Amino acid sequence: MNVSKDLVAASTTPLLLAILAEGDSYGYAIIKRVAELSGGHLEWTDGMLYPVLHRLERQGYVAAKWHASESGRKRKYYRITKEGRAELAAQRQQWKAVDGTLRGIWMQACTV
Amino acid sequence: MHGMTTFADQPLENQIAEWRTYLRRRKALHGSDVEELEGHLRDQLAALVDAGLSGDEAFLIAVKRMGSLDVLSREFARAHSERLWKQLVMAPELEATQSGRDEVVIVLILAVAAAVAVKAPTLFGHPINTNDNFPLFYGRNASLFAFPPLAIYFMWKRGSSVVKGVWVALAFASGAVLANVFPFAEMSDTEVLTMMHLPIALWLAVGVAYVQGRWFDDNGRMNFVRFSGELAIYYLLIALGGFVVILFTFMMFRAIGTNPDWFVLGWLLPCGAAGAVLIGSWLVEAKQSVIENMAPVLTKLFTPLFTLLLLAFLVTMAWTGSPINVKREVLIGFDLLLAVVVGLVLYAASARDAQAPPGFFDGLQLLLVVSALVVDGVALWAIAARTSEFGFSANRVAALGENIVLLVNLTWSAWLYARFLRHRSSFVALERWQMAYLPVFSVWAALVVAVFPPLFGYR
């Protein structure tokens, strides 16, 4: 099963913010985490992650800093900000509402 | 092994380097973005090689996972929309490359050279006296200060041959001779004519330097037309800025009781006017491919307005029955009108896809051209009827000649437009006609400069 493009796009921001809420991370590790969490259902084109991260940075939800990685190559690490956490909480409420609504109607369909 | 991000595998490193250069060419991607993406690619490659893939295989998969670069750079451009705006001023890659820096230095040197050229005649007894009338010496020679450095810039940029350089230099040299060798009388009309026509004649030499061996290729000439339009707009903008600077100079220095006349009129204005030609040209060159050009946009805006104006004029004249009041220089006004219409046709053609089928705007263009022709015809009729009262002065012959030059251009353009609208021929025919006609303007101007002063006794 592949999740449709629109749904992937809609879930990108909360998913990224939630992963960064677990701890600071960088692009490649974030992609791996997404694959792990979704069991391969969410398919991202690797490159597309970066424009999204940059947009979140501009919106002030994440902050970025270049650090040397263990191999000596510089790497850009992302950290969630206070505003980012607030946004994550807000989006979580919205997803809960959507999820609750769908759950409600699907439960009815099961019981009828 | 995980975390190792440089590879002993040399071919793989080469492939990565190639990919990186390809990425760098994208205007929406900045250096640090490329670095970030490359870091990702290397992490991915390391994981794939660890899993047992060969370097080639790993590269193929990693690049594929990265996704289409077109889509990627579009997304980057969206996330950083200000980057596209910055390109209006300067393409970032232009700044970064060595040749881009060289170009800035060359342009600055040439702009200073143009400014110095303006002041050089002071040493040979032609000072700019701020209390005097307009110095006609500078009027006659105005184009000779800025155009040669501009031609040098283009020849440097496009890598001109020496032979070509000699021809262009010869054109400027003969311009300089013709502007200064004639013994013009006091308040002479032919001197003013030289002043107005020499720039038009010499602009052809700049064009030859600009197109660099592609003069007989219509595309080359069309590019020069586009360049000229953009330069005019940039020059106007720079002039507006310069005007503000001058106002402040006057205001501030007068406030402390110092009169800056000598500096503003003797230095700032003439040197700035010459240098701005170079700076403006460089700006046009630098942002060439970045946004839609302004000249065609203005054309689209003003074609309907001028069409309306001409039609309203004709209707009013027919309704009231009042003839054109033939004052002394009424012909010059109508010349300017025709020149504007030719400009509108030219710039509409420069922005039009020659392959596109005829549309509403083409019909409007034909209407514009035909109404301009009718208006001009009426004016010529009025003038011809009273020619005996006026006689043939240098000004009148020049104005009449210009009218004929423009009239021929527009008449044939109208014919070609009509054929195109009726699907009898392609738009390319009209474009080709306009391009073939370009040198005629300069040749006529050269004729006025070279022949009129002796013909009319330097009066």
Coordinates of C-alpha atoms in Angstrom, one line a residue:
Chain A
M1 CA 0.0 0.0 0.0
N2 CA 1.3 3.4 -0.9
V3 CA -0.2 6.5 0.8
S4 CA -1.4 9.1 -1.8
K5 CA 0.7 12.1 -2.6
D6 CA -1.7 14.6 -1.1
L7 CA -1.7 12.7 2.2
V8 CA 2.0 12.5 2.2
A9 CA 2.3 16.2 1.6
A10 CA -0.2 17.0 4.4
S11 CA 1.5 14.8 6.9
T12 CA 5.1 16.0 6.2
T13 CA 5.2 18.9 8.6
P14 CA 3.8 17.2 11.7
L15 CA 5.9 14.1 11.0
L16 CA 9.1 16.1 10.6
L17 CA 8.4 18.2 13.7
A18 CA 7.5 15.0 15.7
I19 CA 10.8 13.3 14.7
L20 CA 12.8 16.5 15.6
A21 CA 10.9 16.6 18.9
E22 CA 12.6 13.2 19.7
G23 CA 15.9 14.9 19.4
D24 CA 18.1 16.9 17.0
S25 CA 18.8 15.2 13.7
Y26 CA 20.0 15.7 10.1
G27 CA 18.5 15.0 6.7
Y28 CA 19.6 11.5 6.0
A29 CA 18.8 10.2 9.5
I30 CA 15.3 11.8 9.3
I31 CA 14.6 10.0 6.1
K32 CA 15.7 6.7 7.6
R33 CA 13.5 7.4 10.7
V34 CA 10.5 8.1 8.4
A35 CA 11.0 4.8 6.6
E36 CA 11.3 3.0 9.9
L37 CA 8.2 4.5 11.4
S38 CA 6.0 4.1 8.4
G39 CA 7.1 0.6 7.6
G40 CA 7.8 1.8 4.0
H41 CA 4.2 3.1 3.5
L42 CA 5.2 6.7 3.3
E43 CA 7.4 7.2 0.2
W44 CA 9.5 10.3 0.1
T45 CA 11.8 11.5 -2.6
D46 CA 14.9 12.1 -0.6
G47 CA 15.7 15.4 -2.1
M48 CA 12.3 16.9 -1.4
L49 CA 12.9 16.7 2.4
Y50 CA 15.4 19.6 2.2
P51 CA 13.1 22.3 0.7
V52 CA 10.6 21.4 3.4
L53 CA 13.1 21.6 6.2
H54 CA 14.2 25.0 4.8
R55 CA 10.7 26.2 4.8
L56 CA 10.2 25.1 8.4
E57 CA 13.4 26.9 9.2
R58 CA 12.1 30.1 7.7
Q59 CA 8.8 29.8 9.5
G60 CA 10.8 29.5 12.7
Y61 CA 9.6 26.0 13.6
V62 CA 13.1 24.5 13.4
A63 CA 16.6 26.0 13.8
A64 CA 19.6 24.7 11.8
K65 CA 23.3 24.6 12.6
W66 CA 26.3 23.1 10.8
H67 CA 28.3 20.7 12.9
A68 CA 31.2 18.4 12.1
S69 CA 30.0 14.8 12.0
E70 CA 32.0 11.8 13.3
S71 CA 33.6 11.4 9.9
G72 CA 34.8 15.0 9.9
R73 CA 32.5 16.1 7.1
K74 CA 30.2 19.0 8.0
R75 CA 26.6 18.2 8.5
K76 CA 23.5 20.4 8.9
Y77 CA 21.6 19.5 12.1
Y78 CA 18.1 20.6 12.7
R79 CA 16.5 21.3 16.1
I80 CA 12.9 22.0 16.9
T81 CA 12.1 25.4 18.4
K82 CA 9.5 26.5 20.9
E83 CA 7.3 27.7 18.1
G84 CA 7.8 24.4 16.4
R85 CA 6.6 22.5 19.5
A86 CA 3.5 24.8 19.6
E87 CA 2.8 24.1 16.0
L88 CA 3.3 20.4 16.5
A89 CA 0.7 20.4 19.3
A90 CA -1.7 22.4 17.2
Q91 CA -1.3 20.0 14.2
R92 CA -1.7 17.1 16.5
Q93 CA -5.1 18.4 17.6
Q94 CA -6.1 18.8 14.0
W95 CA -5.0 15.3 13.0
K96 CA -6.8 13.9 16.0
A97 CA -10.0 15.6 14.9
V98 CA -9.7 14.1 11.4
D99 CA -8.7 10.7 12.7
G100 CA -11.6 10.8 15.3
T101 CA -14.1 11.7 12.6
L102 CA -13.0 8.9 10.3
R103 CA -12.8 6.4 13.1
G104 CA -16.4 7.3 14.1
I105 CA -17.9 6.6 10.7
W106 CA -15.9 3.5 10.1
M107 CA -16.8 2.0 13.5
Q108 CA -20.5 2.6 12.7
A109 CA -20.0 0.9 9.4
C110 CA -18.6 -2.1 11.3
T111 CA -21.4 -2.3 13.8
V112 CA -24.3 -1.7 11.5
Chain B
M1 CA 32.0 1.3 8.4
H2 CA 28.8 3.5 8.7
G3 CA 29.6 7.2 8.8
M4 CA 32.4 7.0 6.4
T5 CA 31.6 9.5 3.8
T6 CA 34.6 9.8 1.4
F7 CA 35.2 7.0 -0.9
A8 CA 38.4 5.2 -1.9
D9 CA 36.6 4.3 -5.1
Q10 CA 37.9 7.1 -7.5
P11 CA 35.3 6.7 -10.2
L12 CA 32.6 7.1 -7.6
E13 CA 34.2 10.3 -6.4
N14 CA 34.3 11.5 -9.9
Q15 CA 30.6 10.8 -10.4
I16 CA 29.8 12.7 -7.2
A17 CA 31.9 15.6 -8.4
E18 CA 30.1 15.7 -11.7
W19 CA 26.7 15.6 -9.9
R20 CA 27.8 18.4 -7.7
T21 CA 28.8 20.7 -10.6
Y22 CA 25.4 19.9 -12.2
L23 CA 23.7 20.9 -9.0
R24 CA 25.7 24.1 -8.7
R25 CA 24.4 25.4 -12.0
R26 CA 20.9 25.6 -10.6
K27 CA 20.1 29.2 -9.7
A28 CA 17.7 28.3 -6.9
L29 CA 20.3 26.2 -5.1
H30 CA 23.0 28.0 -3.1
G31 CA 26.4 26.6 -2.1
S32 CA 25.3 25.4 1.3
D33 CA 22.2 23.6 -0.1
V34 CA 24.4 21.7 -2.5
E35 CA 26.7 20.8 0.4
E36 CA 23.8 19.5 2.4
L37 CA 22.4 17.5 -0.5
E38 CA 25.9 16.1 -1.2
G39 CA 26.2 15.0 2.4
H40 CA 22.9 13.2 2.1
L41 CA 24.0 11.5 -1.2
R42 CA 27.3 10.4 0.5
D43 CA 25.4 8.9 3.5
Q44 CA 23.1 7.1 1.2
L45 CA 26.0 5.8 -0.9
A46 CA 27.9 4.6 2.2
A47 CA 24.8 2.7 3.4
L48 CA 24.3 1.1 -0.1
V49 CA 28.0 0.2 -0.5
D50 CA 27.9 -1.3 3.0
A51 CA 25.0 -3.4 1.9
G52 CA 27.2 -4.9 -0.8
L53 CA 26.4 -2.8 -3.9
S54 CA 29.1 -1.8 -6.3
G55 CA 30.0 1.9 -6.5
D56 CA 28.1 2.3 -9.8
E57 CA 25.0 0.6 -8.6
A58 CA 24.9 2.6 -5.4
F59 CA 25.3 5.8 -7.3
L60 CA 22.5 5.0 -9.6
I61 CA 20.1 4.2 -6.8
A62 CA 21.1 7.1 -4.6
V63 CA 20.7 9.7 -7.4
K64 CA 17.3 8.2 -8.3
R65 CA 16.1 8.4 -4.7
M66 CA 17.2 12.0 -4.6
G67 CA 14.5 12.7 -7.2
S68 CA 14.2 14.9 -10.3
L69 CA 16.5 17.9 -10.0
D70 CA 14.1 20.1 -11.9
V71 CA 11.4 19.5 -9.3
L72 CA 13.9 19.8 -6.5
S73 CA 15.2 23.2 -7.6
R74 CA 11.6 24.4 -8.2
E75 CA 10.8 23.5 -4.6
F76 CA 13.9 25.2 -3.4
A77 CA 13.0 28.3 -5.3
R78 CA 9.6 28.2 -3.7
A79 CA 11.0 27.8 -0.2
H80 CA 13.4 30.7 -0.9
S81 CA 11.4 33.0 -3.1
E82 CA 13.7 35.9 -2.3
R83 CA 16.5 34.2 -4.3
L84 CA 14.7 34.8 -7.5
W85 CA 14.4 38.4 -6.6
K86 CA 18.0 38.7 -5.9
Q87 CA 18.8 37.5 -9.4
L88 CA 17.1 40.6 -10.7
V89 CA 20.1 42.5 -9.5
M90 CA 22.7 39.9 -10.0
A91 CA 22.8 36.3 -10.8
P92 CA 24.7 34.6 -7.9
E93 CA 26.8 32.5 -10.2
L94 CA 27.9 35.5 -12.0
E95 CA 29.3 37.0 -8.8
A96 CA 31.0 33.8 -7.9
T97 CA 32.9 32.9 -11.1
Q98 CA 36.2 34.4 -12.0
S99 CA 35.0 35.6 -15.4
G100 CA 32.1 37.3 -13.6
R101 CA 34.5 39.2 -11.3
D102 CA 36.7 40.1 -14.3
E103 CA 33.6 41.5 -16.1
V104 CA 32.8 43.7 -13.1
V105 CA 36.3 45.1 -13.1
I106 CA 36.3 45.6 -16.9
V107 CA 33.0 47.4 -16.8
L108 CA 34.1 49.7 -14.0
I109 CA 37.3 50.5 -15.8
L110 CA 35.4 51.3 -19.0
A111 CA 32.8 53.4 -17.2
V112 CA 35.6 55.4 -15.6
A113 CA 37.2 55.7 -19.1
A114 CA 33.9 57.0 -20.5
A115 CA 33.7 59.6 -17.6
V116 CA 37.4 60.6 -18.2
A117 CA 36.7 60.9 -21.9
V118 CA 34.0 63.5 -21.1
K119 CA 36.5 65.6 -19.2
A120 CA 39.5 65.1 -21.6
P121 CA 38.4 67.9 -24.0
T122 CA 38.7 70.4 -21.2
L123 CA 42.5 70.0 -21.6
F124 CA 42.2 71.0 -25.2
G125 CA 40.2 74.2 -24.8
H126 CA 36.7 72.9 -24.5
P127 CA 35.8 73.5 -20.9
I128 CA 32.2 72.9 -19.7
N129 CA 31.4 76.4 -18.6
T130 CA 28.4 76.2 -16.2
N131 CA 27.4 79.8 -16.8
D132 CA 27.3 79.5 -20.5
N133 CA 24.7 78.1 -22.9
F134 CA 24.6 74.4 -23.7
P135 CA 28.1 73.6 -25.0
L136 CA 27.4 72.4 -28.5
F137 CA 30.8 70.7 -28.8
Y138 CA 29.6 68.2 -26.1
G139 CA 26.3 67.8 -27.9
R140 CA 28.0 66.8 -31.2
N141 CA 30.4 64.5 -29.5
A142 CA 28.1 63.0 -26.8
S143 CA 28.0 59.5 -28.4
L144 CA 31.7 59.5 -28.9
F145 CA 32.4 59.4 -25.1
A146 CA 30.3 56.4 -24.1
F147 CA 29.8 54.3 -27.3
P148 CA 33.4 53.3 -28.0
P149 CA 33.9 52.0 -24.4
L150 CA 30.6 50.1 -24.8
A151 CA 31.8 48.6 -28.1
I152 CA 35.1 47.6 -26.4
Y153 CA 33.1 45.9 -23.6
F154 CA 31.1 43.8 -26.1
M155 CA 34.2 42.9 -28.1
W156 CA 36.0 41.9 -25.0
K157 CA 33.1 39.9 -23.8
R158 CA 32.4 38.1 -27.1
G159 CA 36.1 37.7 -28.0
S160 CA 36.3 39.8 -31.2
S161 CA 38.8 39.5 -34.0
V162 CA 41.2 42.3 -34.6
V163 CA 39.8 42.9 -38.1
K164 CA 36.3 43.5 -36.7
G165 CA 37.8 45.8 -34.0
V166 CA 39.4 47.9 -36.7
W167 CA 36.1 48.3 -38.6
V168 CA 34.3 49.4 -35.5
A169 CA 37.1 51.8 -34.6
L170 CA 37.0 53.2 -38.2
A171 CA 33.3 53.9 -37.8
F172 CA 33.9 55.8 -34.6
A173 CA 36.9 57.6 -36.0
S174 CA 34.9 58.8 -39.0
G175 CA 32.1 59.9 -36.7
A176 CA 34.6 61.9 -34.7
V177 CA 35.9 63.6 -37.8
L178 CA 32.4 64.4 -39.2
A179 CA 31.3 65.8 -35.9
N180 CA 34.3 68.2 -35.6
V181 CA 35.6 69.0 -39.0
F182 CA 32.8 71.2 -40.3
P183 CA 32.8 75.0 -39.8
F184 CA 29.3 75.3 -38.4
A185 CA 27.8 78.8 -38.4
E186 CA 26.5 80.4 -35.2
M187 CA 23.1 78.9 -34.2
S188 CA 23.3 76.5 -37.1
D189 CA 20.5 74.0 -37.7
T190 CA 22.8 71.5 -39.3
E191 CA 24.9 71.4 -36.1
V192 CA 21.8 70.5 -34.1
L193 CA 21.0 67.8 -36.8
T194 CA 24.5 66.4 -36.4
M195 CA 23.9 66.3 -32.6
M196 CA 20.7 64.3 -33.0
H197 CA 21.8 62.0 -35.8
L198 CA 25.3 60.9 -34.9
P199 CA 24.2 58.7 -32.0
I200 CA 21.7 56.9 -34.2
A201 CA 24.4 56.3 -36.9
L202 CA 27.0 55.1 -34.3
W203 CA 24.6 52.9 -32.5
L204 CA 25.0 50.6 -35.6
A205 CA 28.7 50.3 -34.8
V206 CA 27.8 49.3 -31.2
G207 CA 25.4 46.8 -32.7
V208 CA 28.1 45.2 -34.9
A209 CA 30.2 44.8 -31.7
Y210 CA 27.3 43.4 -29.8
V211 CA 26.2 40.7 -32.3
Q212 CA 29.8 39.7 -33.0
G213 CA 29.8 38.2 -36.4
R214 CA 26.1 37.2 -36.2
W215 CA 24.9 40.4 -38.0
F216 CA 23.4 38.5 -40.8
D217 CA 21.7 36.1 -38.4
D218 CA 18.3 37.7 -37.7
N219 CA 18.4 36.4 -34.1
G220 CA 21.6 38.3 -33.4
R221 CA 20.0 41.5 -34.6
M222 CA 16.8 40.8 -32.7
N223 CA 18.9 40.3 -29.5
F224 CA 20.5 43.7 -30.1
V225 CA 17.0 45.3 -30.5
R226 CA 16.0 43.7 -27.2
F227 CA 19.2 44.9 -25.6
S228 CA 18.7 48.4 -26.8
G229 CA 15.2 48.5 -25.3
E230 CA 16.3 47.2 -22.0
L231 CA 19.2 49.6 -21.9
A232 CA 16.9 52.5 -22.5
I233 CA 14.8 51.5 -19.6
Y234 CA 17.7 50.9 -17.3
Y235 CA 19.3 54.2 -18.3
L236 CA 16.1 56.0 -17.5
L237 CA 16.0 54.4 -14.1
I238 CA 19.6 55.3 -13.4
A239 CA 18.9 58.8 -14.6
L240 CA 16.0 59.2 -12.2
G241 CA 18.2 58.0 -9.4
G242 CA 20.9 60.5 -10.5
F243 CA 18.4 63.3 -10.6
V244 CA 17.5 62.6 -6.9
V245 CA 21.2 62.6 -6.0
I246 CA 21.6 66.0 -7.8
L247 CA 18.7 67.5 -6.0
F248 CA 20.1 66.4 -2.6
T249 CA 23.6 67.7 -3.6
F250 CA 22.1 71.2 -4.3
M251 CA 19.9 71.2 -1.2
M252 CA 22.6 70.1 1.2
F253 CA 25.5 72.2 0.0
R254 CA 23.4 75.3 -0.4
A255 CA 22.2 74.8 3.2
I256 CA 25.8 75.4 4.3
G257 CA 26.3 78.3 1.9
T258 CA 28.4 76.5 -0.8
N259 CA 27.2 76.5 -4.4
P260 CA 27.9 73.1 -5.9
D261 CA 27.0 74.3 -9.5
W262 CA 30.5 73.7 -10.9
F263 CA 30.6 70.2 -9.5
V264 CA 27.2 69.1 -10.5
L265 CA 27.0 70.6 -14.0
G266 CA 30.7 70.2 -14.8
W267 CA 31.4 66.8 -13.3
L268 CA 28.6 64.8 -11.8
L269 CA 26.1 65.2 -14.6
P270 CA 28.3 64.7 -17.7
C271 CA 30.6 62.0 -16.2
G272 CA 27.6 60.2 -14.7
A273 CA 25.7 60.3 -17.9
A274 CA 28.6 58.7 -19.8
G275 CA 29.4 56.1 -17.2
A276 CA 25.8 55.1 -16.7
V277 CA 25.7 53.8 -20.3
L278 CA 28.3 51.2 -19.4
I279 CA 26.8 50.3 -16.0
G280 CA 23.3 50.1 -17.6
S281 CA 24.6 47.8 -20.4
W282 CA 26.3 45.6 -17.9
L283 CA 23.1 45.3 -15.8
V284 CA 21.1 44.3 -18.9
E285 CA 23.7 41.7 -19.8
A286 CA 23.9 40.3 -16.3
K287 CA 20.2 39.8 -15.8
Q288 CA 19.4 38.8 -19.4
S289 CA 17.9 35.4 -18.9
V290 CA 16.5 35.9 -15.5
I291 CA 13.1 37.7 -15.9
E292 CA 10.8 38.6 -18.7
N293 CA 12.2 41.7 -20.3
M294 CA 10.5 45.0 -19.6
A295 CA 10.4 46.5 -23.1
P296 CA 7.8 43.9 -24.4
V297 CA 5.7 44.4 -21.4
L298 CA 5.6 48.1 -22.0
T299 CA 4.7 47.4 -25.6
K300 CA 1.7 45.3 -24.6
L301 CA 0.6 48.1 -22.4
F302 CA 1.0 51.0 -24.8
T303 CA -0.1 49.4 -28.1
P304 CA -3.8 49.6 -27.2
L305 CA -3.3 53.1 -25.7
F306 CA -1.6 54.5 -28.9
T307 CA -4.2 52.8 -31.1
L308 CA -7.0 54.5 -29.2
L309 CA -5.2 57.8 -29.3
L310 CA -4.8 57.7 -33.1
L311 CA -8.3 56.5 -33.7
A312 CA -9.7 59.2 -31.4
F313 CA -7.6 61.8 -33.3
L314 CA -8.9 60.7 -36.7
V315 CA -12.5 60.6 -35.5
T316 CA -12.2 64.0 -34.0
M317 CA -10.6 65.4 -37.2
A318 CA -13.3 63.9 -39.4
W319 CA -16.1 65.1 -37.0
T320 CA -14.9 68.7 -36.6
G321 CA -13.5 68.9 -40.1
S322 CA -10.7 71.1 -38.8
P323 CA -7.4 70.6 -40.8
I324 CA -4.0 70.1 -39.3
N325 CA -2.6 73.5 -38.4
V326 CA 0.7 73.4 -40.2
K327 CA 3.1 75.2 -37.8
R328 CA 6.8 75.4 -38.5
E329 CA 8.0 72.1 -37.2
V330 CA 4.8 70.1 -37.1
L331 CA 6.4 67.4 -39.2
I332 CA 8.9 66.6 -36.5
G333 CA 6.0 65.8 -34.1
F334 CA 4.6 63.3 -36.7
D335 CA 8.1 61.8 -37.2
L336 CA 8.2 61.1 -33.5
L337 CA 4.8 59.5 -33.6
L338 CA 5.8 57.2 -36.4
A339 CA 9.0 56.4 -34.6
V340 CA 7.0 55.4 -31.5
V341 CA 4.8 53.2 -33.7
V342 CA 7.8 51.5 -35.3
G343 CA 9.2 50.9 -31.8
L344 CA 5.9 49.3 -30.7
V345 CA 5.9 47.0 -33.8
L346 CA 9.6 46.2 -33.3
Y347 CA 9.3 45.3 -29.6
A348 CA 6.0 43.4 -30.1
A349 CA 7.9 41.3 -32.6
S350 CA 10.8 40.8 -30.3
A351 CA 8.7 39.2 -27.6
R352 CA 6.4 37.2 -29.9
D353 CA 6.8 33.6 -30.6
A354 CA 7.2 33.6 -34.4
Q355 CA 5.5 30.2 -34.7
A356 CA 2.3 31.2 -32.8
P357 CA -0.8 31.7 -35.0
P358 CA -2.3 35.2 -35.5
G359 CA -4.2 36.5 -32.5
F360 CA -6.1 39.5 -31.2
F361 CA -2.9 41.4 -30.4
D362 CA -1.7 41.1 -34.0
G363 CA -4.9 42.5 -35.2
L364 CA -4.5 45.4 -32.8
Q365 CA -1.0 46.0 -34.1
L366 CA -2.3 46.2 -37.7
L367 CA -4.9 48.6 -36.6
L368 CA -2.2 50.7 -34.8
V369 CA 0.0 50.7 -37.9
V370 CA -2.8 51.5 -40.3
S371 CA -4.2 54.4 -38.2
A372 CA -0.6 55.8 -37.8
L373 CA -0.2 55.7 -41.6
V374 CA -3.5 57.5 -42.2
V375 CA -2.6 60.2 -39.6
D376 CA 0.8 60.7 -41.2
G377 CA -0.7 60.7 -44.6
V378 CA -3.1 63.5 -43.6
A379 CA -0.2 65.5 -42.1
L380 CA 1.9 65.1 -45.2
W381 CA -0.9 66.2 -47.3
A382 CA -1.4 69.3 -45.3
I383 CA 2.3 70.1 -45.4
A384 CA 2.7 69.4 -49.2
A385 CA -0.2 71.8 -49.9
R386 CA 1.8 74.6 -48.3
T387 CA 5.3 73.7 -49.1
S388 CA 5.9 76.8 -51.2
E389 CA 5.5 79.0 -48.1
F390 CA 8.2 77.1 -46.3
G391 CA 11.0 76.3 -48.7
F392 CA 13.5 73.6 -48.1
S393 CA 15.6 74.2 -45.0
A394 CA 18.0 71.6 -43.6
N395 CA 15.5 70.8 -40.8
R396 CA 12.6 70.3 -43.1
V397 CA 14.5 68.1 -45.5
A398 CA 15.7 66.0 -42.6
A399 CA 12.2 65.7 -41.1
L400 CA 10.8 64.8 -44.5
G401 CA 13.5 62.2 -45.1
E402 CA 12.8 60.6 -41.7
N403 CA 9.1 60.6 -42.4
I404 CA 9.7 58.7 -45.7
V405 CA 12.1 56.2 -44.0
L406 CA 9.5 55.5 -41.3
L407 CA 6.6 55.5 -43.7
V408 CA 8.3 52.8 -45.9
N409 CA 8.9 50.7 -42.9
L410 CA 5.3 50.9 -41.6
T411 CA 3.7 50.5 -45.0
W412 CA 5.4 47.3 -45.7
S413 CA 4.9 46.1 -42.1
A414 CA 1.2 46.8 -42.5
W415 CA 1.1 44.7 -45.7
L416 CA 3.0 41.9 -44.0
Y417 CA 0.7 42.0 -40.9
A418 CA -2.3 41.8 -43.2
R419 CA -0.9 38.8 -45.0
F420 CA 0.0 37.2 -41.8
L421 CA -3.5 37.7 -40.3
R422 CA -5.1 36.2 -43.4
H423 CA -2.7 33.2 -43.1
R424 CA -1.0 34.1 -46.3
S425 CA 2.5 34.2 -44.8
S426 CA 4.2 33.6 -41.5
F427 CA 5.2 36.1 -38.8
V428 CA 8.8 35.4 -39.6
A429 CA 8.4 37.5 -42.8
L430 CA 7.5 40.5 -40.7
E431 CA 10.4 39.9 -38.3
R432 CA 12.8 39.5 -41.2
W433 CA 11.6 42.8 -42.7
Q434 CA 12.0 44.7 -39.5
M435 CA 15.5 43.2 -39.0
A436 CA 16.6 43.9 -42.6
Y437 CA 15.4 47.5 -42.1
L438 CA 17.4 48.3 -39.0
P439 CA 20.5 49.5 -40.8
V440 CA 18.4 51.9 -42.9
F441 CA 17.8 54.1 -39.9
S442 CA 21.5 54.4 -39.1
V443 CA 22.5 54.8 -42.8
W444 CA 20.0 57.7 -43.1
A445 CA 21.3 59.2 -39.9
A446 CA 24.9 58.9 -41.2
L447 CA 23.8 60.6 -44.4
V448 CA 22.4 63.6 -42.5
V449 CA 25.6 63.8 -40.5
A450 CA 28.0 63.6 -43.5
V451 CA 26.1 65.4 -46.3
F452 CA 23.7 67.9 -44.8
P453 CA 26.2 70.4 -43.3
P454 CA 28.0 71.1 -46.6
L455 CA 24.8 70.8 -48.6
F456 CA 23.1 73.5 -46.6
G457 CA 26.2 75.7 -46.2
Y458 CA 26.7 74.8 -42.5
R459 CA 23.7 77.0 -41.6

